[in-house]
Amino acid sequence: MERRPVILSGIQPSGRLTIGHYTGALRNWAALQPTHACFFMIADLHAITVRQDPIELRQRTLEVAALFIACGIDPSQSTLFVQSHVPEHTQLTWVLTCFTGMGECSRMTQFKEKSAQYRHNINVGLFAYPILMAADILLYQADLVPVGADQKQHLELTRNLAERFNHLYGQIFRIPEPYIPPVGAKIMSLQEPTKKMSKSDPNDNAVLFLTDSPEDIHRKIRRAITDSGREIRYDEKQRPGLSNLIVLYHIATGKSITEIEHEFEGSGYADLKAALAEALIEFLRPIREEYGRLCDAKDYLQNILLRGAEKARTRAHQTLQLVHNCVGFLPTLTPEAAVGMAHNR
Ligand code: TRP
């Protein structure tokens, strides 16, 4: 039988998901499902490298799970699970940690950035973060890992660790390839349009969340920063605010930039903003509505995560056993085997 290529990816539940998560990740993941064996993970172990409020983290984890499904991840096709539910992730991390040089981790750009950003909490988890990510990927023998460009360096480390291990012990790990999806348009902050839109922006008005109500969307678009000027013309350099709104309109309607410029010939910013708010409300409607239904069905959601974790564990466990065997750990006994041994003594 033909082996379908394996995909693994994850998102941290460290904030609410934005329209960028949909266009840049979830939409592409959903499209890969029919042709790949997919594992999609909510990376809560990664999230606690930065201090999280426990109640909020629990809530966000469920929220992200619901949004995965609302954005087209089909739990009957793909394995959808929470990272901390599969203890093999932490177990493999330890082994890999013992095969990683200090220098390899301290070189990581994200570590340097985050340790500058969270000066008061530069913990070892933040340092080892990419090793945990390597474990996530290698446990499932993933072929392809869809990630944003900012995660490419972590993938490079993952490949190095896998090759190092294989060199010592034989073909244990499949060497994964990054899959950087064809960049859709980059979405910028609505308040500071030269900065990327980010789920952790303290200013709520700067970000379009997937769960925003129509009123939220109207308000945020109305308040979005534009530039001085009159006519609707795309110019990323000179008019980043307006250009960002044009990009969003392109995303919501599928119209090309040229078509949009034609549509608004002779109209002003207010017309564009009004049309954009309506278009975004429609674009996000199916996600928002499905999300609402899932929130009313917590048992259903929890059940999916439970079954997802079971499925993930089955696969992860096989890899972990291989690894434990390679490094010389004594195999654990099943309770039945242990009883058998006691009888035979
Ligand atoms: N570090 C990734 C991010 O912040 C999330 C993540 C965790 C991930 N484990 C992963 C992505 C494994 C791909 C594969 O974007």
JSON list of C-alpha atoms in Angstrom, two decimals, residues 3 6-8 136-145 174-177 315:
[
{"chain": "A", "resi": 3, "resn": "ARG", "atom": "CA", "xyz": [2.37, 5.38, 2.27]},
{"chain": "A", "resi": 6, "resn": "VAL", "atom": "CA", "xyz": [3.09, 12.49, 7.04]},
{"chain": "A", "resi": 7, "resn": "ILE", "atom": "CA", "xyz": [2.51, 16.10, 8.06]},
{"chain": "A", "resi": 8, "resn": "LEU", "atom": "CA", "xyz": [2.89, 17.54, 11.52]},
{"chain": "A", "resi": 136, "resn": "ASP", "atom": "CA", "xyz": [7.24, 16.89, 18.20]},
{"chain": "A", "resi": 137, "resn": "ILE", "atom": "CA", "xyz": [8.29, 16.36, 14.62]},
{"chain": "A", "resi": 138, "resn": "LEU", "atom": "CA", "xyz": [10.54, 13.32, 14.88]},
{"chain": "A", "resi": 139, "resn": "LEU", "atom": "CA", "xyz": [8.14, 11.28, 17.04]},
{"chain": "A", "resi": 140, "resn": "TYR", "atom": "CA", "xyz": [5.69, 11.09, 14.13]},
{"chain": "A", "resi": 141, "resn": "GLN", "atom": "CA", "xyz": [8.35, 10.48, 11.46]},
{"chain": "A", "resi": 142, "resn": "ALA", "atom": "CA", "xyz": [6.95, 13.53, 9.69]},
{"chain": "A", "resi": 143, "resn": "ASP", "atom": "CA", "xyz": [7.94, 14.13, 6.07]},
{"chain": "A", "resi": 144, "resn": "LEU", "atom": "CA", "xyz": [6.69, 17.68, 5.85]},
{"chain": "A", "resi": 145, "resn": "VAL", "atom": "CA", "xyz": [6.33, 20.38, 8.46]},
{"chain": "A", "resi": 174, "resn": "ARG", "atom": "CA", "xyz": [12.87, 10.28, 8.96]},
{"chain": "A", "resi": 175, "resn": "ILE", "atom": "CA", "xyz": [14.49, 13.58, 7.98]},
{"chain": "A", "resi": 176, "resn": "PRO", "atom": "CA", "xyz": [11.69, 16.18, 7.74]},
{"chain": "A", "resi": 177, "resn": "GLU", "atom": "CA", "xyz": [11.40, 18.95, 5.18]},
{"chain": "A", "resi": 315, "resn": "ARG", "atom": "CA", "xyz": [2.47, 6.37, 16.73]}
]
